[in-house]
Coordinates of C-alpha atoms in Angstrom, one line a residue:
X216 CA -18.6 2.9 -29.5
X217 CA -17.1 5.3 -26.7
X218 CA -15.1 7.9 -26.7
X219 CA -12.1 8.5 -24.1
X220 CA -9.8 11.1 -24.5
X221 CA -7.8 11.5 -21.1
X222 CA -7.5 8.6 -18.8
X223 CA -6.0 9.4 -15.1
X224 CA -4.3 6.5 -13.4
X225 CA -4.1 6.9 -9.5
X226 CA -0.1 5.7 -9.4
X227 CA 3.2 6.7 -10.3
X228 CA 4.5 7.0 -13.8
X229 CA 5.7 3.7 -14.5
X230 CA 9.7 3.8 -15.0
X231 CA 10.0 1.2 -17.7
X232 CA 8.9 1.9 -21.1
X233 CA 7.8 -1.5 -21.8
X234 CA 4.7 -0.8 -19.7
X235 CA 0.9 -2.1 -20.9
X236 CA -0.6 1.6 -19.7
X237 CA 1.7 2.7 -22.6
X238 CA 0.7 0.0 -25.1
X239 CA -3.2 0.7 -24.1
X240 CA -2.3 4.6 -24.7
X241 CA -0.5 4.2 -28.3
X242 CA -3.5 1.5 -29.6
X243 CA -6.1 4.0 -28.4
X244 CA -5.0 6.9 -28.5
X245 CA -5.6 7.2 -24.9
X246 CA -3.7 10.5 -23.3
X247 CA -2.3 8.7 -20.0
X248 CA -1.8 10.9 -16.9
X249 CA -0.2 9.3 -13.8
X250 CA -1.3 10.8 -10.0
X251 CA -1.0 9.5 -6.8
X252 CA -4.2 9.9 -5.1
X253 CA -2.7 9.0 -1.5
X254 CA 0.6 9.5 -0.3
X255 CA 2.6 7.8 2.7
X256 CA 4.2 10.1 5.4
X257 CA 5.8 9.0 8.6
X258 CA 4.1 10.0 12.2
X259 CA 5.1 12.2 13.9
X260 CA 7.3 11.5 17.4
X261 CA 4.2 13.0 19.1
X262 CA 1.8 10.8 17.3
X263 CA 3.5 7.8 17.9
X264 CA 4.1 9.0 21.6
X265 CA 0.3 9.0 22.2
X266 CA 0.2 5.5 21.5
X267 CA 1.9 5.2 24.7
X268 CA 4.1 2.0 22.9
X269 CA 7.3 1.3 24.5
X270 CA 9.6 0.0 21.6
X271 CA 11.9 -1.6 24.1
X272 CA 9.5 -3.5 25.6
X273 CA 9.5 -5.9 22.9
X274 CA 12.0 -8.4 22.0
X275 CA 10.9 -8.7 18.2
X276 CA 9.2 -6.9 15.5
X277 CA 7.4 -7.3 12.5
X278 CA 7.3 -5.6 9.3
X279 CA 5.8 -5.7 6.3
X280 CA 6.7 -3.2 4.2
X281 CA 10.3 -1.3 3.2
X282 CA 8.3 1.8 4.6
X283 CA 7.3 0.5 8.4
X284 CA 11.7 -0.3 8.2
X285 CA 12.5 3.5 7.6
X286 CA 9.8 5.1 10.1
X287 CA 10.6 2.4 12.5
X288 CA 14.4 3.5 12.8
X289 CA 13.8 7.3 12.0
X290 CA 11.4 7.1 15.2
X291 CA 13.8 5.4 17.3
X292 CA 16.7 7.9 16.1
X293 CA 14.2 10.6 17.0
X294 CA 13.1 9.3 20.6
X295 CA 17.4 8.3 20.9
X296 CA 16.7 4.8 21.3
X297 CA 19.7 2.3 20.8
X298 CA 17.6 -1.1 19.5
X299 CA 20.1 -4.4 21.9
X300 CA 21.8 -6.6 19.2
X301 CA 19.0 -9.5 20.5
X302 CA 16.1 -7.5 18.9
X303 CA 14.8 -10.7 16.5
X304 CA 13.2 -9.4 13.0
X305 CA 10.4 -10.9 11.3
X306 CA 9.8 -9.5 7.4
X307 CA 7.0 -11.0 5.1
X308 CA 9.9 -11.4 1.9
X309 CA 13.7 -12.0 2.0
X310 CA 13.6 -8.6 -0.1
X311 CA 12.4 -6.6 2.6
X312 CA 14.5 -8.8 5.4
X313 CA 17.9 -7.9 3.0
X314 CA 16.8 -3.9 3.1
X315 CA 17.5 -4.2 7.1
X316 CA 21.0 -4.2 6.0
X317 CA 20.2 -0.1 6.0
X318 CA 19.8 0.2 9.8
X319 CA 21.0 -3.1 11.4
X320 CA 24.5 -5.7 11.0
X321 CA 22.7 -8.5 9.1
X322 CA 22.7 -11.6 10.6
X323 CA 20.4 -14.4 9.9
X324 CA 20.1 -15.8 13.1
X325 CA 17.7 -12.8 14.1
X326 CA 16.3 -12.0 10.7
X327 CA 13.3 -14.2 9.9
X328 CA 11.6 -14.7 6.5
X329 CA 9.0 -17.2 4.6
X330 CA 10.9 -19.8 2.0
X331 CA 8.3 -18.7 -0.6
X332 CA 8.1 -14.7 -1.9
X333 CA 4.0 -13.8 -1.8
X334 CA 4.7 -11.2 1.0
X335 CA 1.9 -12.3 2.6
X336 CA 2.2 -11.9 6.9
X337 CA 0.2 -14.8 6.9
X338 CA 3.2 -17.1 5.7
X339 CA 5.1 -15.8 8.7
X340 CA 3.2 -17.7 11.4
X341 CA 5.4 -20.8 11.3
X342 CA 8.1 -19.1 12.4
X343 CA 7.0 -16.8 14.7
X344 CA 5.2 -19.6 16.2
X345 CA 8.6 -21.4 17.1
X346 CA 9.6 -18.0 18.6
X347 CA 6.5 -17.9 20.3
X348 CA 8.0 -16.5 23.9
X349 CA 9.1 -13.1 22.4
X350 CA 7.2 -10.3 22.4
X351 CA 6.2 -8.9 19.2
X352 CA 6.0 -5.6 17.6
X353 CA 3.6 -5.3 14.2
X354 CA 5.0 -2.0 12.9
X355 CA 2.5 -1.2 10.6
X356 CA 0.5 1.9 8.7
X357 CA -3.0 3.5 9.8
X358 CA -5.2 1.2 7.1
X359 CA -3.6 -1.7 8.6
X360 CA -6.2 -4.5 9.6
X361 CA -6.7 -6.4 12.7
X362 CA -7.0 -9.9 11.5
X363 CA -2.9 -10.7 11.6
X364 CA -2.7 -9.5 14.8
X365 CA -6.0 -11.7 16.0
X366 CA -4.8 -14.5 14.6
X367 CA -1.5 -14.1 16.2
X368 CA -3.6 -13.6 19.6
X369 CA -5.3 -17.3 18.9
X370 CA -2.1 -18.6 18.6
X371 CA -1.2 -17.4 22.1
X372 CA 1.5 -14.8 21.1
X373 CA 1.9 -11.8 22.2
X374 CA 1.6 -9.3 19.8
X375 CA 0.7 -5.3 19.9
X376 CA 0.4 -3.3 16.5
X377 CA 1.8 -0.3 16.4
X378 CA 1.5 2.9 13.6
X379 CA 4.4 3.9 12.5
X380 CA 3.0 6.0 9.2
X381 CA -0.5 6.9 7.4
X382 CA -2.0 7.4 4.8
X383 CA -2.8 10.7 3.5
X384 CA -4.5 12.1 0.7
X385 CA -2.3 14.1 -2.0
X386 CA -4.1 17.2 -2.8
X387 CA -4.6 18.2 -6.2
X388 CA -4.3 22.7 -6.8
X389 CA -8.0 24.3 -7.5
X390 CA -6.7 25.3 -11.1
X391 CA -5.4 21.9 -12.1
X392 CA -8.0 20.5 -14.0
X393 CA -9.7 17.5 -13.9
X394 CA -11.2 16.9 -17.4
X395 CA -10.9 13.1 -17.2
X396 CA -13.0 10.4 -19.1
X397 CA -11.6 7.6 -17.1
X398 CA -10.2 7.7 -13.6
X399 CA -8.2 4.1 -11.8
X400 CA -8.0 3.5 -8.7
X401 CA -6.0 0.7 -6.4
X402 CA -7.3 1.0 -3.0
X403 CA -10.3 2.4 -1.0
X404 CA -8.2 5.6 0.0
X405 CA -7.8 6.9 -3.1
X406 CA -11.3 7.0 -4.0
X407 CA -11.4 8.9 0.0
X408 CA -8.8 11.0 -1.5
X409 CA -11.2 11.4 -4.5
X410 CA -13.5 13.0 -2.4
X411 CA -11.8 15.0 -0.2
X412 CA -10.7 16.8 -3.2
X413 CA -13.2 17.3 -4.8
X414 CA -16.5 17.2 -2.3
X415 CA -19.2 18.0 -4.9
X416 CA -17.5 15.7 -7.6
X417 CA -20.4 14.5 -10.1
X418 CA -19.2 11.0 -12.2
X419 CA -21.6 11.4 -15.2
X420 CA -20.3 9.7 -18.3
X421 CA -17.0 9.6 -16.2
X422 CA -15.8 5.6 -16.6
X423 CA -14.7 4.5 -13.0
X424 CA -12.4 1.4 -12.6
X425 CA -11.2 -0.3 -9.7
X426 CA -8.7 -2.9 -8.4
X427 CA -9.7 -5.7 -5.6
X428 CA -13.2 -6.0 -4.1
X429 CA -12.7 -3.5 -1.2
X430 CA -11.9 -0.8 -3.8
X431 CA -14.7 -1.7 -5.9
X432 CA -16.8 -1.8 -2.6
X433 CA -15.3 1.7 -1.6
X434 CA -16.4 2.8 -4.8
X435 CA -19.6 1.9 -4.1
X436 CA -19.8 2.9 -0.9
X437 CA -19.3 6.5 -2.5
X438 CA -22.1 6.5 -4.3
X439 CA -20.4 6.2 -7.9
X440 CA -20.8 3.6 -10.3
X441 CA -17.6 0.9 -10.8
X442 CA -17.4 0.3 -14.7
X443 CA -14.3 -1.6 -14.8
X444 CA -13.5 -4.4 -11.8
X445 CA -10.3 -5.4 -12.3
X446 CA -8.5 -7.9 -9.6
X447 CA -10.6 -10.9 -10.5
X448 CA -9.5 -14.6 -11.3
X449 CA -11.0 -13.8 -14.8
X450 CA -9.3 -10.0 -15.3
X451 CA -6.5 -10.3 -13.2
X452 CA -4.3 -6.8 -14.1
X453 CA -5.5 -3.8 -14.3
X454 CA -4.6 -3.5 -17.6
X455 CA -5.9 -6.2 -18.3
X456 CA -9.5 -4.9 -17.1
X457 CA -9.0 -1.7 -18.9
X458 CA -7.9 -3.6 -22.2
X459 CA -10.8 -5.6 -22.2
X460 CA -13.3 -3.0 -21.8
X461 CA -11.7 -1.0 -24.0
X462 CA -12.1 -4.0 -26.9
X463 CA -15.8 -4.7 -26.0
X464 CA -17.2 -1.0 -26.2
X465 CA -14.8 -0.1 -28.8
X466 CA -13.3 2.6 -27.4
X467 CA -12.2 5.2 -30.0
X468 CA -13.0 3.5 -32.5
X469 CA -13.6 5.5 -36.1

């Protein structure tokens, strides 16, 4: 049997009340907190400036994310570029392609998306393959990886990433406390942000769980001990995870 009071999930609140956090926190009487451990800001025009990228060099550009759309065109505004009508546009979903309608007239003959919706950049080779004479702009974060960008090199196009935002760790006040039996986490920079916070941090009896391999490995990494590996073909959801540990120690039980 084990005992967790106060559980702190490393997200936003959830908005809908229907969520499982909620369920898990009415069925054991689990007191829920919600904290960003990371949060995203936009670079700065002399941050992106020392990447020495020339946005109207390129003839396309890439995004991924909702985010890399708003710092792309806040950055232009701020250098007072005017992007030509032919700029082409390749997003990862038709949601993200249809929030363009923001910044740019929408038309679909230079906004590019995959048929399917798993968001993955992978599923946008086809086509950018078939538009492989343009010259490509990833507009990505700082934790962005290499391995789009080399496979896009493979394929002969020519591609150059470029930061628009980061990653930064949300700081937490010295008197806040953090009393917490369980912490979550969803990516390797919140257990960074983890850290940074709190530099001497000690896990004890402190029940650690973590989302993907590369969090559970940052977790790891750190020194700390990963109870709960959540991301796997046999716990997929976090919730899940947690749900299922919870059951097999018997948390809270009388």
């Amino acid at each position: 049997m084990l005992k967790i009071k106060k559980m702190l999930v490393s997200q936003p609140k959830p908005t809908s009340e229907k969520s499982p956090y909620f369920d898990i926190a009415s069925k054991y009487n689990v007191q829920i907190d919600f904290k960003p451990f990371i949060k995203v800001e936009g670079l700065s025009l002399q941050e992106f400036r020392a990447q020495r990228i020339e946005v109207l060099d390129f003839t396309a550009v890439i995004f991924t994310a909702k985010t890399a759309i708003d710092h792309f065109f806040r950055l232009c505004d701020e250098m007072r570029i005017t992007i030509p009508e032919t700029m082409k546009y390749f997003c990862v979903s038709e949601k993200i392609a249809l929030y363009l309608q923001k910044f740019i007239k929408y038309r679909k003959r230079k906004v590019f998306f995959p048929a399917t919706e798993t968001s993955k950049v992978e599923e946008l080779l086809p086509q950018i393959k078939r538009h492989a004479d343009e010259k490509y702009l990833y507009a990505v974060s700082d934790v962005c990886k290499d391995s789009f960008i080399t496979t896009l090199q493979e394929n002969n196009i020519n591609c150059t990433k470029a930061i628009f935002y980061k990653t930064v760790s949300a700081e937490f006040s010295k008197d806040e406390a953090f009393d917490y039996d369980m912490l979550v986490f969803f990516s390797p920079e919140g257990i960074n942000s983890l850290l940074k916070n709190f530099p001497n941090y000690e896990q004890g009896e402190t029940i650690i769980a973590a989302l993907g391999s590369k969090t559970a490995q940052a977790v790891t990494n750190a020194n700390l001990r990963l109870d709960i590996a959540a991301g796997t073909p046999q716990v997929p959801s976090m919730t899940g995870a947690i749900e299922a540990f919870f059951k097999e120690n018997k948390v809270n039980k009388k």
